[in-house]
PDB file of C-alpha atoms in Angstrom:
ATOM      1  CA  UNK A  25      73.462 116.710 125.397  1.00 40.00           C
ATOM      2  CA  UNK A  26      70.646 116.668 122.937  1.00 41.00           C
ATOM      3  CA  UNK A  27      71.148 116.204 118.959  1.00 44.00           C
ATOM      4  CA  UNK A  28      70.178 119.518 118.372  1.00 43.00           C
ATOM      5  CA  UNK A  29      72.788 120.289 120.910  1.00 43.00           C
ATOM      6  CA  UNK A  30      75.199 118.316 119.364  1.00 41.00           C
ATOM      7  CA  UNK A  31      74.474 119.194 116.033  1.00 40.00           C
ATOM      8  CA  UNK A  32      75.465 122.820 117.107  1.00 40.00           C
ATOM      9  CA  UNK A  33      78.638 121.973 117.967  1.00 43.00           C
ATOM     10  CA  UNK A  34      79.772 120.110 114.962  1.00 47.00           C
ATOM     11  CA  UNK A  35      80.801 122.245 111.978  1.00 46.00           C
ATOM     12  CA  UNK A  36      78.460 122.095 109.095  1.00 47.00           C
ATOM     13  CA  UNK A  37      80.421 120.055 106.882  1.00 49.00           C
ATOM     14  CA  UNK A  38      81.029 117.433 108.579  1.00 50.00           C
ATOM     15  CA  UNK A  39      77.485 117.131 110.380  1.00 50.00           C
ATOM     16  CA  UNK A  40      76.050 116.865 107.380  1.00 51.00           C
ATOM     17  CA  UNK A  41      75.851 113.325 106.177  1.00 55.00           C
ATOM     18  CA  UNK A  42      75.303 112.449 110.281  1.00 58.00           C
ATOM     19  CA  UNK A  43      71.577 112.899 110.152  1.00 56.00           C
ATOM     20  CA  UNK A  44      70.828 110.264 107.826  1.00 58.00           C
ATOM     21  CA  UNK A  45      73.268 108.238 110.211  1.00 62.00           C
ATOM     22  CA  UNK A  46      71.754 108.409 113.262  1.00 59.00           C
ATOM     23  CA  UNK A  47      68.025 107.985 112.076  1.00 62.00           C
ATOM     24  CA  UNK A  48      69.340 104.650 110.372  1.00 67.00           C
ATOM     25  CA  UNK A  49      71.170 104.071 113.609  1.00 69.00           C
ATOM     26  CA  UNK A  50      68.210 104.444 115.608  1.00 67.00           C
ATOM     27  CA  UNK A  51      66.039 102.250 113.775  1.00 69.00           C
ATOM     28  CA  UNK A  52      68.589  99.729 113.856  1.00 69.00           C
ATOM     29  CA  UNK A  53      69.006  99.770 117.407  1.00 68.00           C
ATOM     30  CA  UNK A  54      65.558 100.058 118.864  1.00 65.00           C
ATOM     31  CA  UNK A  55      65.255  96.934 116.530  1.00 67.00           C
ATOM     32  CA  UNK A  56      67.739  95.152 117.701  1.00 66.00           C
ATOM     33  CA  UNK A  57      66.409  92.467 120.673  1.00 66.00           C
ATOM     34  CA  UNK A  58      69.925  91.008 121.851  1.00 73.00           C
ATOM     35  CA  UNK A  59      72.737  93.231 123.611  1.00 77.00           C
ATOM     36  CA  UNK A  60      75.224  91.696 121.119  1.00 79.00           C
ATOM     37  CA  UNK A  61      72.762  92.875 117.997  1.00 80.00           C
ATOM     38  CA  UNK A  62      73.451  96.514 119.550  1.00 82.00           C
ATOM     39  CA  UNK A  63      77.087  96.555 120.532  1.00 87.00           C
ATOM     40  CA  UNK A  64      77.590  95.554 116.873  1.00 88.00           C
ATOM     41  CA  UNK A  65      75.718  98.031 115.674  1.00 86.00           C
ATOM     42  CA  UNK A  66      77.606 100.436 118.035  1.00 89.00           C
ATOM     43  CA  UNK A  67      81.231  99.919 116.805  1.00 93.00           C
ATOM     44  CA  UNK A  68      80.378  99.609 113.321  1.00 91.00           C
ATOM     45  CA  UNK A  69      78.510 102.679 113.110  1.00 89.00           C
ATOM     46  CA  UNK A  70      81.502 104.268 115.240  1.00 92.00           C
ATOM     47  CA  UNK A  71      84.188 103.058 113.058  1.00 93.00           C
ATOM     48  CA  UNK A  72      82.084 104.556 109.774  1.00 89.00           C
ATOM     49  CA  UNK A  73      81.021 108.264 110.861  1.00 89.00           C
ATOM     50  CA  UNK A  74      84.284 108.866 112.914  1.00 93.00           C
ATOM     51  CA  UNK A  75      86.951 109.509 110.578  1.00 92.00           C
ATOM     52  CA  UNK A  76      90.377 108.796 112.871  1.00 94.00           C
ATOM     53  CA  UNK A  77      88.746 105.418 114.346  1.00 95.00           C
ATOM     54  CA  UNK A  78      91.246 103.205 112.882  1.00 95.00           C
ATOM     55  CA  UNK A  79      89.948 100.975 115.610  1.00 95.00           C
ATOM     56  CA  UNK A  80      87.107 100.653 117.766  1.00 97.00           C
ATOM     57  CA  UNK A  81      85.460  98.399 120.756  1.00 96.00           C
ATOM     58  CA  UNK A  82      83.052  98.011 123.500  1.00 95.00           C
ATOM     59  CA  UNK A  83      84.293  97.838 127.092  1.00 94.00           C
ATOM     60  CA  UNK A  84      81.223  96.314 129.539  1.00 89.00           C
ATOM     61  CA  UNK A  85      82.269  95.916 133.366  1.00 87.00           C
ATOM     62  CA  UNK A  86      79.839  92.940 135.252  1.00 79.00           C
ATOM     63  CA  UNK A  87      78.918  92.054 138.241  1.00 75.00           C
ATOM     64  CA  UNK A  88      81.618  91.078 139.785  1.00 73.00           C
ATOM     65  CA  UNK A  89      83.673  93.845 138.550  1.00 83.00           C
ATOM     66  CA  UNK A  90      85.483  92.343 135.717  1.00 85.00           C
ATOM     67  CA  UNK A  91      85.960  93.898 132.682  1.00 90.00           C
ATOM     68  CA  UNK A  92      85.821  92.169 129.247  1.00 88.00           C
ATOM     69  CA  UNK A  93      85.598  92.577 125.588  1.00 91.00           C
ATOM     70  CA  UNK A  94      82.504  91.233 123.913  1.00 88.00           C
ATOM     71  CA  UNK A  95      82.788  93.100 120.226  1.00 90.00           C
ATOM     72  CA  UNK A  96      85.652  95.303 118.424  1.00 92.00           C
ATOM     73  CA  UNK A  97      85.946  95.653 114.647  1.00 92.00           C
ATOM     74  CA  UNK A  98      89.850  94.397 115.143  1.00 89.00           C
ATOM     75  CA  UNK A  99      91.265  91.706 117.456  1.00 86.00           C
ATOM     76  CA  UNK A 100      93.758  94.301 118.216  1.00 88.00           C
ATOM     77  CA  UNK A 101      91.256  96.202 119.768  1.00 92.00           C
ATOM     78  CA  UNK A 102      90.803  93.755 122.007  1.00 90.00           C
ATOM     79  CA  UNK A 103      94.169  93.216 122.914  1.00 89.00           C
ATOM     80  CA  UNK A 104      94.562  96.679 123.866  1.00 93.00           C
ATOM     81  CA  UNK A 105      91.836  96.543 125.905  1.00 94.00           C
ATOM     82  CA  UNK A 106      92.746  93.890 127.797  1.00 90.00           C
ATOM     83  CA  UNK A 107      96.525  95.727 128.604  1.00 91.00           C
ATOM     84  CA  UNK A 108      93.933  98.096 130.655  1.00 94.00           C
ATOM     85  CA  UNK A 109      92.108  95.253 132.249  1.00 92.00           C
ATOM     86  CA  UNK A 110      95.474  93.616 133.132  1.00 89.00           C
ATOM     87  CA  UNK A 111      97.008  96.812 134.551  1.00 90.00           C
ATOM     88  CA  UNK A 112      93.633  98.230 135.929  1.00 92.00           C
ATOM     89  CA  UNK A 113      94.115 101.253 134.589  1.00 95.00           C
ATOM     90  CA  UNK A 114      93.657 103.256 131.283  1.00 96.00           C
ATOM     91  CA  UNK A 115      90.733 105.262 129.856  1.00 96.00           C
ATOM     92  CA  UNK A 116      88.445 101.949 129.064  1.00 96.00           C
ATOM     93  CA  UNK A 117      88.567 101.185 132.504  1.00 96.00           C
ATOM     94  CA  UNK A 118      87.737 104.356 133.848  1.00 96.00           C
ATOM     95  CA  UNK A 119      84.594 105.266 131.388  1.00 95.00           C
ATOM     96  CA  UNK A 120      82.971 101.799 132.341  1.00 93.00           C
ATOM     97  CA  UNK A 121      82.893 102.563 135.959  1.00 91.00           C
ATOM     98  CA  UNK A 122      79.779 103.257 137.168  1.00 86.00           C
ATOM     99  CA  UNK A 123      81.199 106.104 139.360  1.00 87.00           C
ATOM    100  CA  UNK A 124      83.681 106.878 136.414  1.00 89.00           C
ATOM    101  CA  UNK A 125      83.326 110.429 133.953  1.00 92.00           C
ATOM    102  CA  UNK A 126      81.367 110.446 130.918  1.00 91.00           C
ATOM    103  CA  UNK A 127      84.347 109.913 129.237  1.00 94.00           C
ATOM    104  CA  UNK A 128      88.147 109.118 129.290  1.00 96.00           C
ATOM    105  CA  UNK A 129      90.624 110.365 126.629  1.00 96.00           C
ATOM    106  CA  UNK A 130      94.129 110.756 125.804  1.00 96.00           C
ATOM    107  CA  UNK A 131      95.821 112.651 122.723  1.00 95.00           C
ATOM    108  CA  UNK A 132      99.153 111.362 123.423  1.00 96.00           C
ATOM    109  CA  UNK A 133      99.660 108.094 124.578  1.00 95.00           C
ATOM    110  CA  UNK A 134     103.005 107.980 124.427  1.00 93.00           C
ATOM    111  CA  UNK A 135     103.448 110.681 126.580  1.00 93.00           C
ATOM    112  CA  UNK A 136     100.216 110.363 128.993  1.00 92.00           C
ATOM    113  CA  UNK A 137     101.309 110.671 132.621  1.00 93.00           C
ATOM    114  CA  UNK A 138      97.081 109.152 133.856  1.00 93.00           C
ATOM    115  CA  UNK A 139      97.999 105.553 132.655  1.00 94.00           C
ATOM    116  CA  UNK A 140     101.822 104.964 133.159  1.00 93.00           C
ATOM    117  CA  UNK A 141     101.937 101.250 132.582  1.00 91.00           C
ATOM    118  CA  UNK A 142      98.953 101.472 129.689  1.00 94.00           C
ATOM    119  CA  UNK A 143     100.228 104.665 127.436  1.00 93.00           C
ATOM    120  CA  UNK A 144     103.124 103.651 126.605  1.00 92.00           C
ATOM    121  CA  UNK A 145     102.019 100.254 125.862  1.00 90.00           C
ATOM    122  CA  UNK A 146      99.666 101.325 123.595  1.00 92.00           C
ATOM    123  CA  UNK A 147     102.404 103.442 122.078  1.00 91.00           C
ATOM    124  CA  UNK A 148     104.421 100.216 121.299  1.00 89.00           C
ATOM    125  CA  UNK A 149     101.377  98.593 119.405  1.00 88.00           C
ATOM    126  CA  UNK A 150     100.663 101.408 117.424  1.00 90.00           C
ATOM    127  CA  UNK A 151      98.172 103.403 118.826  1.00 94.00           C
ATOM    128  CA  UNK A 152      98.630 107.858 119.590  1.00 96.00           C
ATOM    129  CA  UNK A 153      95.039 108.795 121.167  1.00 97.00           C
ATOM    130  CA  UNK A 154      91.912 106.900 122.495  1.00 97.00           C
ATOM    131  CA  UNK A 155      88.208 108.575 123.468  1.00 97.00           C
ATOM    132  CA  UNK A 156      86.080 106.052 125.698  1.00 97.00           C
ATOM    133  CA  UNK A 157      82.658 107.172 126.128  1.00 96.00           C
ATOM    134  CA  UNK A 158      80.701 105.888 129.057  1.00 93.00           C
ATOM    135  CA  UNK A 159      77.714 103.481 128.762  1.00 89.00           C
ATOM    136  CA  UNK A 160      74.571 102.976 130.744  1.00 76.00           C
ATOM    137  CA  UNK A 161      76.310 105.537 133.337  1.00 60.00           C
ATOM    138  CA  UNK A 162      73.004 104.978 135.134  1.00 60.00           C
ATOM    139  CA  UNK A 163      73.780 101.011 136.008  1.00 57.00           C
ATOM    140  CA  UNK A 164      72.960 100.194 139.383  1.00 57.00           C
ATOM    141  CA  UNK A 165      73.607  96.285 140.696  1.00 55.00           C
ATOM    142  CA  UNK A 166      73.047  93.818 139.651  1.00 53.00           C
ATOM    143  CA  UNK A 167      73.682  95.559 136.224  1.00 65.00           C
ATOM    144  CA  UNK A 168      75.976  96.367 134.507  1.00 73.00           C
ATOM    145  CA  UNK A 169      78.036  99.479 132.904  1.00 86.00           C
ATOM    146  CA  UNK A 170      80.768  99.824 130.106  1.00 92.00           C
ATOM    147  CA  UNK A 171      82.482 101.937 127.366  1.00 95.00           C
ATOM    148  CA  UNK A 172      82.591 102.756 123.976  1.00 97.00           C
ATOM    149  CA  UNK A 173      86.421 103.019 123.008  1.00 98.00           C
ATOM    150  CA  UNK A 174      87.651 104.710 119.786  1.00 98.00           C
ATOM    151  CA  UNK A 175      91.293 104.490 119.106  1.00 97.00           C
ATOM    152  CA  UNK A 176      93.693 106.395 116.347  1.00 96.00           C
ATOM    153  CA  UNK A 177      96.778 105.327 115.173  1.00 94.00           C
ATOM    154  CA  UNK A 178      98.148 109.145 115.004  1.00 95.00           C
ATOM    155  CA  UNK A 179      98.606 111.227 118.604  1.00 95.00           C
ATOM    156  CA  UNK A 180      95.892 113.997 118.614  1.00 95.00           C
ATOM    157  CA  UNK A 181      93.838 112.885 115.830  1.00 96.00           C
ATOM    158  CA  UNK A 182      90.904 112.767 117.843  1.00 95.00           C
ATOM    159  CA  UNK A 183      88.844 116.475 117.866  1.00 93.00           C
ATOM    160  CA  UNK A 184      86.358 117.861 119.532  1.00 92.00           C
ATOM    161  CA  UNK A 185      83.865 116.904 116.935  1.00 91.00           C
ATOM    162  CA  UNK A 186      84.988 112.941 116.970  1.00 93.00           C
ATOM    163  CA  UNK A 187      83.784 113.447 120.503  1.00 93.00           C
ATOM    164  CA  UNK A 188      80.297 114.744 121.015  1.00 90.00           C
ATOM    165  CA  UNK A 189      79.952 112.054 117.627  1.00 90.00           C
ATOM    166  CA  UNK A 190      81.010 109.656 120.477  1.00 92.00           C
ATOM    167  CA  UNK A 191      79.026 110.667 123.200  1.00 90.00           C
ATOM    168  CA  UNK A 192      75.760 110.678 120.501  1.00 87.00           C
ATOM    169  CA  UNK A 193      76.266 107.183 119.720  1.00 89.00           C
ATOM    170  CA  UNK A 194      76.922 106.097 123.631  1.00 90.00           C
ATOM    171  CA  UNK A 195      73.830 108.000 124.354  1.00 86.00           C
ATOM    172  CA  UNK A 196      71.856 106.207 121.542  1.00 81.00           C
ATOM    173  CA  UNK A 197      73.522 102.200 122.421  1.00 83.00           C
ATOM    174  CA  UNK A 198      72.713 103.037 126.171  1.00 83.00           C
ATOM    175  CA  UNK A 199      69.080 104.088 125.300  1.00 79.00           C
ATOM    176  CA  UNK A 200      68.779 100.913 123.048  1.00 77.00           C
ATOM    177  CA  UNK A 201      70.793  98.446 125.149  1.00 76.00           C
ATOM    178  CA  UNK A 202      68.132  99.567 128.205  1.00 72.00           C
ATOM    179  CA  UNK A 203      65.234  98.870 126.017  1.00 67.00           C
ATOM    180  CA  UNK A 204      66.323  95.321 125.408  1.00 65.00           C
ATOM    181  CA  UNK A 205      65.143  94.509 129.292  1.00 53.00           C
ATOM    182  CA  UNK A 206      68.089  92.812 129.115  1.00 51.00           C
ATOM    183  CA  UNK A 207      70.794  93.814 130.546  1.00 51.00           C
ATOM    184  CA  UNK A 208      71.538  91.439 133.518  1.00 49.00           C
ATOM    185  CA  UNK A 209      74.720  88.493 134.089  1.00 46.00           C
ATOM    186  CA  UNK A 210      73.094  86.071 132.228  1.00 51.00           C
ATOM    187  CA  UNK A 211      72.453  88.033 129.183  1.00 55.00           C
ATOM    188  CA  UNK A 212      75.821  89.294 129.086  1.00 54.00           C
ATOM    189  CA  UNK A 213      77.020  86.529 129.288  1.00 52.00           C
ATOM    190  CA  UNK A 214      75.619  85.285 125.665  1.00 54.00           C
ATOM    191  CA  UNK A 215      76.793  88.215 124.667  1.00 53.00           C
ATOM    192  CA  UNK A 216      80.294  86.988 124.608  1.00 50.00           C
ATOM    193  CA  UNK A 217      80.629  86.557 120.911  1.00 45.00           C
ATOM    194  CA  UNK A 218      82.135  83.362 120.282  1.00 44.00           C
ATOM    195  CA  UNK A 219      83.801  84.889 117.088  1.00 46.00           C
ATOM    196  CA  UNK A 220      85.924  87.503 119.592  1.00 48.00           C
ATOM    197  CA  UNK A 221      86.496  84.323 121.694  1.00 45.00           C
ATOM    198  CA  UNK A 222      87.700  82.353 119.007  1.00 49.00           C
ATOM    199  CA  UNK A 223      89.677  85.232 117.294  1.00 55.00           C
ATOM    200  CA  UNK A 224      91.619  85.833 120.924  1.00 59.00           C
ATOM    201  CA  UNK A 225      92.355  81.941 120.811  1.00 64.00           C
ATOM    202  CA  UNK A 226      93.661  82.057 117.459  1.00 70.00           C
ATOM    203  CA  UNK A 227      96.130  85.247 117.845  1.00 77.00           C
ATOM    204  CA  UNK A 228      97.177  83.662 121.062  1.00 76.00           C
ATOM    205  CA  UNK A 229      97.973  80.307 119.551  1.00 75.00           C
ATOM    206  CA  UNK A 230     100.306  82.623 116.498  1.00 78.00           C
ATOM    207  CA  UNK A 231     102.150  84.795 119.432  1.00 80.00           C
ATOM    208  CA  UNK A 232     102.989  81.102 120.870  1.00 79.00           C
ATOM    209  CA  UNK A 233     104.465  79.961 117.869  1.00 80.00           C
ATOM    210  CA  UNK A 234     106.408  82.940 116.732  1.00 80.00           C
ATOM    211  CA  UNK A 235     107.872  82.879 120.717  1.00 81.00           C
ATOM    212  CA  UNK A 236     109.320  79.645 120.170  1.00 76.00           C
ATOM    213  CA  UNK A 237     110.714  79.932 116.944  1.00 78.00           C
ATOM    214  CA  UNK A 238     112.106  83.129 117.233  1.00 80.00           C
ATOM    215  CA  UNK A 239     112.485  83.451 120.730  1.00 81.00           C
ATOM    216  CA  UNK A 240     111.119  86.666 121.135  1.00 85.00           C
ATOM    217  CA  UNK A 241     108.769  88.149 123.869  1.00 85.00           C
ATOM    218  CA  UNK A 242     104.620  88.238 123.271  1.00 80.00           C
ATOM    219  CA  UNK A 243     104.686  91.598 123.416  1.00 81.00           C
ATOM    220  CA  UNK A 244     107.599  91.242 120.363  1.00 83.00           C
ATOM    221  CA  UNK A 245     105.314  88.712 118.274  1.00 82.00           C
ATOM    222  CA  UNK A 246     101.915  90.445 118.462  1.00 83.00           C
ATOM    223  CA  UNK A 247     104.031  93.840 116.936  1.00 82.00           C
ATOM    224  CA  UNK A 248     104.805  91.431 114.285  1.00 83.00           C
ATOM    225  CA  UNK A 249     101.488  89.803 113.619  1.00 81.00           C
ATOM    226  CA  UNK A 250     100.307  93.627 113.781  1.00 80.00           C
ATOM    227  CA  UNK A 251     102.124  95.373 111.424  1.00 80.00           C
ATOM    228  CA  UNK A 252     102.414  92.364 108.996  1.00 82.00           C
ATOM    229  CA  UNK A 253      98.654  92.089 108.950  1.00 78.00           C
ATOM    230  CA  UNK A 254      98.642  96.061 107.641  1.00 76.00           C
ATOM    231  CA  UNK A 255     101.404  96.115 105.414  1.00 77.00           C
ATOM    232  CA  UNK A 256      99.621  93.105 103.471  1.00 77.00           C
ATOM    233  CA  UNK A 257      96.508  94.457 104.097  1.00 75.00           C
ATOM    234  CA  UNK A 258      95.178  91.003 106.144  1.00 76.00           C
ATOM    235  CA  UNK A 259      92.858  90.917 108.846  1.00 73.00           C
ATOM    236  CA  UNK A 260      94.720  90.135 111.739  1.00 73.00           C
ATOM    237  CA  UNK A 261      92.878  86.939 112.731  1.00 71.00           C
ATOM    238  CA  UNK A 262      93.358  85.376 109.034  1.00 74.00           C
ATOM    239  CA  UNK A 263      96.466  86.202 109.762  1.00 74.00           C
ATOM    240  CA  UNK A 264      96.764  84.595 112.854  1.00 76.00           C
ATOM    241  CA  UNK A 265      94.822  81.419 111.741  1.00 73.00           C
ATOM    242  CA  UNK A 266      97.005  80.574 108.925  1.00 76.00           C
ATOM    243  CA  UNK A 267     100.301  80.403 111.060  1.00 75.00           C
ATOM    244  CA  UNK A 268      98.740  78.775 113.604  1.00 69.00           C
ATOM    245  CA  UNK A 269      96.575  75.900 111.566  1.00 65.00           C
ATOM    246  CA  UNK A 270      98.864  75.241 109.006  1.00 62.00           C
ATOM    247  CA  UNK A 271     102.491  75.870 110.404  1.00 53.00           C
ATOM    248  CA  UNK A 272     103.697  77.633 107.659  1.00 51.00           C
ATOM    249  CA  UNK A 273     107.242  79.617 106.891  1.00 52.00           C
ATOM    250  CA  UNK A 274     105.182  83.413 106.792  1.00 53.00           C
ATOM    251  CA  UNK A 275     107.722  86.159 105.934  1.00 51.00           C
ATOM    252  CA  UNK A 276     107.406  88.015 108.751  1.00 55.00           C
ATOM    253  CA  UNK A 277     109.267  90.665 109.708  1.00 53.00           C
ATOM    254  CA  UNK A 278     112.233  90.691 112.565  1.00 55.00           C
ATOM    255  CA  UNK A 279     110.809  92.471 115.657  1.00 52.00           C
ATOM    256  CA  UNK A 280     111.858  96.138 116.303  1.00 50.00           C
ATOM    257  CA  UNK A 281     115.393  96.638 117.840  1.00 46.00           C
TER     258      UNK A 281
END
């Protein structure tokens, strides 16, 4: 789809402020000269012009078929995306196929029959609907190909609008992350931001400690670390990083009967 095309199908309201957007986007991106420059670019322009993203992330599959998580604007993006890696299922997994659609979505979680083990999962932590919109759909070996996920807290929040937004800003990273030359094992590789690598270790290290002193599951303490971070309004890694490096007596809430 073109951005006249897309354009089209947005309503006029809400397509109006998008122009300026994407031609700031663009620049940006063809600018960029590392992958990681333009999978930042990606999610943060993502979480910005799409009003429901209360969360969003880039899925890229390697090589040797594993999936990972080099960049999300929340830890808990992260986490969520690894549930689909873990389970092998969900619609992350399937948009960064390279025989997968051009995108993955579901409005209701909760209730989505697809992804048994992932849905509801997602449902515990929070999250109604996800949109994953495929990137570089045109990998071939020894490339690579991935996704660009946008979760909502609320089920059906996502519209048709949020999507062909989505599939415009796949289209543009997939464009740009191409032009880099780039795009091989090695390259991904120092993509791997060591500030999502560090913020994994971190929220890990907190789910430990709330596990042993409360003797709860990790599925129990992350719910907690979640929802204390947004009812005080904390990023979730500061969060994490002050119970973990300095031991302290947080009031946290008990986890959900």
């Amino acid at each position: 789809m073109s951005d006249g095309d897309a354009a089209r199908a947005l309503p006029g309201d809400r397509f109006a402020g998008l122009g300026t957007e994407f031609g700031g986007l663009t620049r940006s991106l063809l600018g960029a000269t590392t992958i990681g420059g333009v999978l930042r670019e990606l999610v943060t322009t993502a979480a910005r012009v799409i009003p429901a993203a209360s969360l969003v992330s880039i899925t890229l599959r390697g090589p040797d078929g594993l999936f990972y998580t080099p960049v999300e604007t929340d830890p808990i993006a992260t986490e969520l995306d690894q549930v689909q890696y873990r389970a092998g299922e969900g619609p992350c997994v399937d948009a960064a196929r390279p025989d997968g659609p051009a995108h993955a979505e579901s409005q209701d979680l909760a209730r989505e029959a697809k992804w048994p083990q992932f849905g509801p999962a997602a449902a515990r932590h929070g999250v109604g609907s996800l949109l994953a919109i495929a990137l570089l759909p045109d990998a071939r070996p020894p490339q690579v190909s991935g996704a660009l996920n946008v979760y909502a807290h609320d089920a059906g929040a996502l519209t048709e609008a949020d999507r062909e937004v989505a599939l415009l800003l796949a289209t543009h990273g997939s464009l740009a992350l191409a032009n880099t030359r780039a795009v091989t094992a090695a390259e991904l590789q120092n993509a791997q931001l060591r500030k999502a690598i560090d913020s994994r270790d971190v929220i890990g290290q907190a789910k430990g400690i709330l596990m042993q002193r409360r003797g709860i599951t990790a599925d129990e303490a992350f719910d907690i670390l979640r929802r204390t971070s947004q009812e005080l309004n904390v990023k979730l890694t500061v969060l994490a990083e002050t119970l973990a490096t300095r031991h302290v007596d947080l009031d946290l809430p008990e986890p959900l009967a």
